[in-house]
Short mmCIF file of C-alpha atoms in Angstrom, two decimals:
data_model
loop_
_atom_site.label_atom_id
_atom_site.label_comp_id
_atom_site.label_asym_id
_atom_site.label_seq_id
_atom_site.Cartn_x
_atom_site.Cartn_y
_atom_site.Cartn_z
CA MET E 1 -23.65 -5.62 8.54
CA THR E 2 -24.78 -4.08 11.11
CA MET E 3 -26.44 -0.72 10.43
CA HIS E 4 -26.49 2.75 12.49
CA PRO E 5 -29.43 4.67 12.92
CA LYS E 6 -29.27 7.48 11.51
CA ARG E 7 -25.47 8.40 10.85
CA ASP E 8 -24.33 5.91 8.14
CA VAL E 9 -21.63 8.24 5.95
CA VAL E 10 -18.35 7.82 6.09
CA ILE E 11 -16.29 10.21 4.46
CA VAL E 12 -12.34 8.51 2.95
CA ILE E 13 -9.42 10.60 2.14
CA ASN E 14 -6.92 9.51 0.53
CA PRO E 15 -3.74 11.81 -0.67
CA GLY E 16 -1.23 10.65 -2.98
CA SER E 17 1.91 12.71 -4.39
CA THR E 18 0.09 14.57 -6.96
CA SER E 19 -3.86 13.99 -5.89
CA SER E 20 -6.23 14.08 -2.85
CA LYS E 21 -8.84 11.37 -3.51
CA ILE E 22 -12.01 11.63 -1.50
CA ALA E 23 -15.09 9.96 -1.67
CA LEU E 24 -18.61 9.61 0.78
CA PHE E 25 -20.14 6.00 1.53
CA LYS E 26 -23.68 5.77 2.57
CA ALA E 27 -25.39 2.44 4.16
CA GLY E 28 -22.65 0.19 2.77
CA LYS E 29 -22.23 1.47 -0.87
CA MET E 30 -20.11 4.71 -2.30
CA VAL E 31 -22.03 7.44 -3.09
CA ALA E 32 -19.56 10.19 -4.94
CA GLU E 33 -16.28 10.33 -5.18
CA ARG E 34 -13.55 12.97 -6.84
CA THR E 35 -9.60 13.25 -7.31
CA LEU E 36 -8.49 16.48 -6.75
CA ASN E 37 -5.59 16.78 -9.18
CA HIS E 38 -2.74 19.37 -8.18
CA SER E 39 0.22 20.38 -10.42
CA LEU E 40 3.50 19.90 -9.48
CA ALA E 41 3.90 23.54 -9.60
CA GLU E 42 0.82 24.16 -6.78
CA LEU E 43 2.61 21.69 -4.48
CA SER E 44 6.47 23.01 -5.16
CA GLN E 45 5.51 26.36 -2.94
CA PHE E 46 5.38 23.67 -0.12
CA ASP E 47 9.11 23.02 1.73
CA ALA E 48 7.49 20.08 2.91
CA VAL E 49 4.59 17.45 2.65
CA ILE E 50 2.89 18.71 6.53
CA ALA E 51 2.83 21.73 5.00
CA GLN E 52 0.70 21.05 2.01
CA LYS E 53 -2.38 20.03 4.61
CA ASP E 54 -4.03 23.59 4.49
CA PHE E 55 -4.05 23.76 0.72
CA ARG E 56 -5.20 20.31 0.35
CA MET E 57 -8.02 20.70 3.17
CA GLN E 58 -9.65 23.64 1.13
CA ALA E 59 -10.09 21.69 -2.27
CA ILE E 60 -11.66 18.65 -0.02
CA GLN E 61 -13.56 21.48 1.59
CA GLU E 62 -15.15 22.51 -1.70
CA PHE E 63 -15.90 18.37 -2.79
CA LEU E 64 -17.78 18.22 0.94
CA ALA E 65 -20.23 21.29 0.09
CA ASP E 66 -21.19 20.12 -3.37
CA GLN E 67 -21.96 16.65 -1.52
CA ASP E 68 -26.01 15.86 -0.79
CA PHE E 69 -25.45 15.15 3.02
CA SER E 70 -25.95 16.68 6.58
CA ALA E 71 -23.36 16.88 9.69
CA SER E 72 -25.90 14.46 11.53
CA GLU E 73 -25.44 11.57 8.82
CA VAL E 74 -21.82 11.23 9.40
CA LEU E 75 -20.66 8.28 11.42
CA ALA E 76 -16.76 8.57 10.89
CA VAL E 77 -14.02 9.80 8.95
CA ALA E 78 -10.81 7.73 7.38
CA GLY E 79 -7.79 8.18 6.26
CA ARG E 80 -4.86 7.20 4.18
CA GLY E 81 -2.28 6.05 6.75
CA GLY E 82 1.16 7.56 6.83
CA LEU E 83 5.01 6.74 7.57
CA LEU E 84 4.57 5.78 11.40
CA LYS E 85 6.63 3.42 13.58
CA PRO E 86 6.64 -0.74 12.36
CA ILE E 87 2.89 -1.68 14.02
CA PRO E 88 0.29 -4.38 13.38
CA GLY E 89 -2.18 -4.42 10.76
CA GLY E 90 -5.94 -3.19 11.47
CA THR E 91 -7.93 -0.02 12.26
CA TYR E 92 -6.12 2.84 14.40
CA ALA E 93 -7.79 6.12 16.06
CA VAL E 94 -6.24 8.99 15.16
CA ASN E 95 -4.53 10.31 18.27
CA GLU E 96 -1.62 13.23 19.21
CA ALA E 97 1.09 10.64 19.26
CA MET E 98 0.22 9.75 15.79
CA LEU E 99 -0.34 12.92 14.41
CA ASP E 100 3.16 14.31 16.09
CA ASP E 101 4.91 11.55 14.43
CA LEU E 102 3.59 12.07 11.01
CA THR E 103 4.24 15.69 11.37
CA ALA E 104 7.91 15.46 12.24
CA ALA E 105 8.11 12.82 9.39
CA LYS E 106 10.19 10.56 11.49
CA ARG E 107 10.46 8.08 9.16
CA ASN E 108 10.23 9.63 5.86
CA GLU E 109 8.69 12.20 3.91
CA HIS E 110 5.71 10.83 1.87
CA ALA E 111 1.88 12.28 0.65
CA SER E 112 0.40 9.67 2.98
CA ASN E 113 1.27 11.54 5.75
CA LEU E 114 -1.14 14.20 5.20
CA GLY E 115 -3.64 11.23 5.79
CA ALA E 116 -4.38 11.27 9.48
CA GLY E 117 -4.37 14.84 9.80
CA LEU E 118 -6.70 15.60 6.81
CA ALA E 119 -9.04 13.19 8.33
CA GLN E 120 -8.77 14.44 11.96
CA GLN E 121 -9.90 18.32 10.80
CA VAL E 122 -12.75 16.67 8.96
CA ALA E 123 -13.66 14.73 11.86
CA ASP E 124 -13.49 17.29 14.17
CA GLN E 125 -15.98 19.42 11.79
CA TYR E 126 -18.49 16.57 12.26
CA GLY E 127 -17.85 15.86 16.16
CA VAL E 128 -17.08 12.33 14.86
CA LYS E 129 -14.01 10.41 15.37
CA ALA E 130 -11.29 9.59 12.67
CA TYR E 131 -9.33 6.56 12.07
CA VAL E 132 -6.49 5.30 9.51
CA VAL E 133 -6.44 1.74 7.93
CA ASP E 134 -3.58 -0.59 7.34
CA PRO E 135 -0.99 1.93 7.00
CA PRO E 136 2.22 0.65 4.85
CA VAL E 137 4.29 0.57 8.21
CA VAL E 138 2.20 -2.68 8.85
CA ASP E 139 5.17 -5.30 10.06
CA GLU E 140 3.87 -8.54 10.51
CA LEU E 141 7.04 -10.31 9.79
CA GLN E 142 7.80 -13.46 11.81
CA PRO E 143 10.99 -13.43 13.58
CA LEU E 144 12.74 -15.74 11.26
CA ALA E 145 11.66 -13.56 8.42
CA ARG E 146 13.98 -11.02 10.00
CA ILE E 147 16.95 -12.54 9.78
CA SER E 148 19.01 -10.82 7.20
CA GLY E 149 22.19 -12.95 7.14
CA LEU E 150 24.29 -10.18 8.28
CA LYS E 151 24.27 -9.29 12.53
CA GLY E 152 23.33 -5.62 13.30
CA ILE E 153 21.28 -5.92 10.02
CA GLU E 154 17.41 -7.04 10.02
CA ARG E 155 14.64 -7.37 7.35
CA HIS E 156 11.88 -5.09 7.48
CA SER E 157 8.25 -4.98 5.86
CA ALA E 158 7.28 -2.53 3.40
CA ALA E 159 4.71 -3.10 0.91
CA HIS E 160 1.04 -2.25 -0.30
CA VAL E 161 -0.31 -3.50 2.82
CA LEU E 162 -3.94 -1.22 2.64
CA ASN E 163 -4.42 -3.09 -1.08
CA GLN E 164 -2.97 -6.68 -0.40
CA LYS E 165 -5.07 -7.21 2.89
CA ALA E 166 -8.36 -5.72 1.32
CA MET E 167 -7.99 -7.71 -2.14
CA ALA E 168 -7.33 -11.07 -0.02
CA ARG E 169 -10.60 -10.39 1.99
CA GLN E 170 -12.47 -10.04 -0.94
CA VAL E 171 -11.35 -13.01 -3.20
CA LEU E 172 -11.43 -15.20 0.23
CA ALA E 173 -14.98 -14.08 0.15
CA THR E 174 -16.03 -15.36 -2.91
CA MET E 175 -14.73 -18.37 -2.00
CA GLY E 176 -16.18 -19.00 0.79
CA ASN E 177 -13.36 -18.26 3.20
CA THR E 178 -12.34 -15.47 5.87
CA TYR E 179 -8.86 -13.50 5.93
CA ALA E 180 -8.00 -14.94 9.13
CA THR E 181 -7.77 -18.60 8.60
CA SER E 182 -6.52 -18.39 5.33
CA ARG E 183 -3.16 -18.84 3.74
CA VAL E 184 -3.08 -16.16 0.19
CA ILE E 185 -0.13 -14.89 -1.81
CA VAL E 186 -0.81 -11.50 -3.03
CA ALA E 187 1.21 -10.00 -5.60
CA HIS E 188 0.68 -6.43 -5.83
CA ILE E 189 2.56 -5.43 -9.33
CA GLY E 190 2.41 -1.23 -9.94
CA GLY E 191 5.26 0.97 -10.39
CA GLY E 192 6.53 -0.78 -7.33
CA LEU E 193 6.29 -4.65 -6.22
CA SER E 194 5.30 -6.67 -3.33
CA ILE E 195 4.69 -9.91 -2.53
CA HIS E 196 3.83 -11.24 0.50
CA ALA E 197 3.07 -14.67 2.58
CA HIS E 198 -0.66 -14.18 4.36
CA GLU E 199 -1.27 -16.58 6.46
CA ASN E 200 -4.04 -16.21 9.04
CA GLY E 201 -5.02 -12.64 8.68
CA ARG E 202 -1.30 -11.89 9.11
CA MET E 203 1.87 -10.87 6.79
CA ILE E 204 4.01 -13.13 7.48
CA ASP E 205 6.84 -12.92 4.92
CA GLY E 206 7.48 -10.54 1.93
CA ASN E 207 10.07 -8.49 -0.10
CA ASN E 208 10.66 -5.01 0.63
CA GLY E 209 10.69 -3.39 -3.06
CA ILE E 210 11.64 -0.29 -1.93
CA ASP E 211 14.95 -1.11 -0.13
CA GLY E 212 15.92 -3.87 -2.61
CA GLU E 213 14.43 -6.79 -2.05
CA GLY E 214 12.30 -8.73 -4.45
CA PRO E 215 11.70 -8.64 -8.31
CA TYR E 216 12.67 -5.56 -10.15
CA SER E 217 9.62 -3.67 -10.95
CA PRO E 218 8.78 -0.71 -13.46
CA GLU E 219 11.24 1.72 -11.71
CA ARG E 220 12.27 -0.32 -8.56
CA ALA E 221 15.63 -2.45 -8.71
CA GLY E 222 14.55 -5.30 -6.42
CA SER E 223 17.74 -7.40 -4.96
CA LEU E 224 20.98 -6.90 -6.63
CA PRO E 225 24.46 -8.52 -6.95
CA LEU E 226 25.89 -6.86 -3.61
CA VAL E 227 29.15 -6.67 -4.21
CA ASP E 228 28.86 -4.99 -7.88
CA PHE E 229 26.36 -2.75 -5.89
CA VAL E 230 28.85 -1.68 -3.27
CA ALA E 231 31.38 -1.45 -6.05
CA LYS E 232 29.41 0.84 -7.76
CA VAL E 233 28.45 2.91 -5.17
CA LEU E 234 32.09 3.63 -3.96
CA ALA E 235 33.15 4.36 -7.63
CA GLU E 236 30.43 6.76 -7.93
CA ARG E 237 30.27 7.83 -4.61
CA LEU E 238 26.73 7.79 -4.26
CA THR E 239 25.15 9.52 -0.80
CA LEU E 240 22.67 7.27 0.96
CA ASP E 241 20.08 9.48 -0.41
CA GLN E 242 21.30 8.79 -3.91
CA VAL E 243 21.39 5.02 -3.44
CA LYS E 244 17.48 5.07 -2.09
CA LYS E 245 16.69 6.99 -5.39
CA LEU E 246 18.37 5.10 -7.39
CA LEU E 247 16.73 1.87 -5.87
CA ALA E 248 13.00 2.69 -5.84
CA SER E 249 12.60 5.03 -8.78
CA GLN E 250 15.73 4.70 -11.42
CA SER E 251 15.89 1.13 -11.45
CA GLY E 252 13.90 -1.80 -13.23
CA LEU E 253 12.39 -1.30 -16.34
CA ARG E 254 13.34 2.36 -16.03
CA SER E 255 17.01 1.81 -16.40
CA TYR E 256 16.26 -0.96 -19.34
CA LEU E 257 13.98 0.23 -21.42
CA ASN E 258 13.65 4.14 -20.43
CA ASP E 259 9.88 3.74 -19.57
CA ILE E 260 7.95 2.41 -16.76
CA SER E 261 4.43 2.10 -18.43
CA ILE E 262 3.45 -1.28 -18.99
CA LYS E 263 0.85 -0.37 -21.63
CA ASN E 264 3.52 1.48 -23.60
CA ILE E 265 5.93 -1.47 -22.95
CA VAL E 266 3.78 -3.96 -24.22
CA ALA E 267 2.95 -2.06 -27.45
CA ARG E 268 6.48 -1.96 -28.19
CA ILE E 269 6.48 -5.37 -27.59
CA ALA E 270 3.63 -5.80 -30.49
CA GLU E 271 5.64 -3.86 -32.63
CA GLY E 272 8.78 -6.30 -32.55
CA ASP E 273 10.26 -4.74 -29.82
CA GLU E 274 12.99 -7.67 -28.93
CA THR E 275 14.73 -6.00 -25.81
CA ALA E 276 11.23 -4.99 -24.19
CA LYS E 277 10.16 -8.37 -24.68
CA PHE E 278 13.26 -9.83 -23.04
CA TYR E 279 13.05 -7.30 -19.85
CA LEU E 280 9.39 -7.66 -19.54
CA ASP E 281 9.68 -11.14 -19.39
CA GLY E 282 12.54 -11.16 -16.64
CA MET E 283 10.73 -8.63 -14.50
CA ILE E 284 8.09 -11.66 -14.91
CA TYR E 285 10.42 -14.50 -14.28
CA GLN E 286 11.39 -12.67 -11.18
CA ILE E 287 7.87 -12.24 -9.59
CA LYS E 288 7.04 -15.74 -10.67
CA LYS E 289 10.51 -16.85 -8.18
CA GLN E 290 9.47 -14.72 -5.59
CA ILE E 291 5.52 -15.80 -5.40
CA ALA E 292 6.95 -19.50 -5.45
CA GLU E 293 9.22 -18.33 -2.71
CA MET E 294 6.40 -17.05 -0.59
CA ALA E 295 4.43 -21.07 -1.08
CA GLY E 296 7.78 -22.26 0.63
CA VAL E 297 7.00 -19.99 3.13
CA LEU E 298 3.16 -21.23 3.62
CA ASN E 299 4.90 -25.10 3.16
CA GLY E 300 2.87 -25.48 -0.10
CA GLN E 301 -0.39 -25.11 1.67
CA VAL E 302 -1.70 -22.20 -0.52
CA ASP E 303 -5.56 -21.31 -0.70
CA VAL E 304 -5.31 -18.81 -3.59
CA ILE E 305 -2.49 -16.51 -5.62
CA ILE E 306 -3.83 -13.34 -6.15
CA LEU E 307 -2.38 -10.79 -8.69
CA THR E 308 -3.24 -7.23 -8.10
CA GLY E 309 -2.23 -3.47 -8.70
CA GLY E 310 -2.15 -1.31 -11.66
CA ALA E 311 0.10 -3.94 -13.96
CA ALA E 312 -2.43 -6.85 -13.66
CA TYR E 313 -4.33 -4.89 -15.99
CA ALA E 314 -2.22 -6.35 -18.74
CA THR E 315 -2.55 -10.09 -19.82
CA ALA E 316 0.83 -9.94 -20.98
CA VAL E 317 1.83 -9.86 -17.23
CA THR E 318 -0.49 -12.01 -16.09
CA ALA E 319 -1.06 -14.59 -18.57
CA PRO E 320 1.90 -16.84 -18.04
CA LEU E 321 1.83 -16.26 -14.22
CA GLN E 322 -1.55 -17.75 -14.15
CA HIS E 323 -0.41 -20.54 -16.24
CA ASP E 324 3.26 -21.32 -14.75
CA LEU E 325 2.18 -20.82 -11.34
CA ALA E 326 -1.50 -22.87 -11.08
CA TRP E 327 0.63 -26.10 -9.66
CA ILE E 328 0.56 -24.49 -6.53
CA ALA E 329 -2.92 -22.75 -6.40
CA PRO E 330 -5.74 -21.04 -8.37
CA VAL E 331 -4.32 -17.79 -9.29
CA VAL E 332 -7.02 -15.26 -9.44
CA VAL E 333 -6.31 -11.64 -11.36
CA ARG E 334 -8.27 -8.38 -9.66
CA PRO E 335 -6.30 -5.62 -11.35
CA GLY E 336 -6.54 -1.96 -9.95
CA GLU E 337 -6.55 -0.96 -6.00
CA MET E 338 -9.68 -0.81 -3.95
CA GLU E 339 -7.94 1.53 -1.19
CA MET E 340 -10.85 4.01 -1.06
CA GLN E 341 -13.46 0.91 -0.54
CA ALA E 342 -10.51 -0.55 2.13
CA LEU E 343 -10.29 2.42 4.44
CA TYR E 344 -14.27 2.23 4.54
CA GLU E 345 -14.57 -1.03 5.36
CA GLY E 346 -11.67 -0.85 8.00
CA VAL E 347 -13.71 1.48 9.66
CA MET E 348 -17.19 -0.43 9.71
CA ARG E 349 -15.25 -3.52 10.96
CA VAL E 350 -14.01 -1.54 14.14
CA LEU E 351 -17.30 0.61 14.58
CA ASN E 352 -19.73 -3.29 13.83
CA HIS E 353 -17.66 -4.68 16.46
CA GLU E 354 -15.88 -7.46 14.25
CA GLU E 355 -12.26 -6.26 15.29
CA PRO E 356 -10.73 -4.25 18.24
CA VAL E 357 -9.46 -0.55 17.55
CA ARG E 358 -6.08 -0.41 17.55
CA VAL E 359 -4.24 2.62 19.63
CA TYR E 360 -1.13 4.34 18.47
CA GLN E 361 1.85 4.99 20.64
CA SER E 362 5.12 6.17 19.92
CA ASP E 363 6.87 3.15 21.47
CA ALA E 364 5.62 0.15 18.79
CA SER E 365 6.12 -2.46 20.96
CA THR E 366 3.44 -1.62 23.15
CA ILE E 367 0.55 -1.21 20.66
CA LYS E 368 -3.11 -1.50 22.72
CA GLY E 369 -4.91 -4.30 20.22
CA GLY E 370 -2.35 -6.17 19.12
CA THR E 371 1.38 -7.49 19.22
CA GLY E 372 4.39 -5.23 17.80
CA ARG E 373 7.49 -6.12 16.87
#
């Protein structure tokens, strides 16, 4: 890796719903990290997510003040990408168009919308540039994958993009392969599920679990029988906001078992809870089907299947998947997430001229450095 003289510190900022993670990378290694937890009481004083910026910035500045580095060592700042318009994957320079769209929350409210603004403010402080990497709105679906089956409705992508791409790069490197020349299936298994086919560096198909596709998860519905679900919506007179909440946070294992913790559910199974076993097995069964579907997208030519996310720590989840899917390709388990490392690595790929920096524009079809939808 090419190192930059004198300046080799990258600051990484990752805002979550009730926390802000911040880390320092120096000469390729993480040298400091802190998770700044924010209570619901603290956050409830703000009417909108974007209004939390100054509150979160104060905590970030306190962390930076405790670290041993000088302003002259700072090379860049990386922030978590927010809910922008659909864009190709890559590393984007923070600019006014991006900040305007995130401030207006044009696509939705989410803590990730703070990432670019916080990164830009810190970058201004040190006189360097700010970037975001592989935001969750990355949409690289191939044209056929967009067809829904009903004219006027088009499928679109929503996934754990940052972690999926980072894990794919990491695992492929251990195999002597590159992400840009491989065919991979990545299953991120957490509170939500995203399972995608990656071909030559692009996520060409996969489920949008937030809107109701693919397997059910600890708190999401996945695909549902449409007529029965529409009948429920009409009978209960649910609003669109209520439907979104039901699909994204009140379904799945929560609806069946009143629990979203895989650890708790596995413990219940160990104590003989057959109902818990039945519905966890059901989730695993649906994950297996989705992965096999993605193998079909790749015409059966799969270099590796990767299981990642928080639920991948549970062998009760990963072991049956490894056993049942080995006929497709090797199944590798990489539990958890590596978002901080992924943000750092995305910035370094640009600064080391391994890939071009992308420039966000409000019209996503005219993204510089790559093609949009």
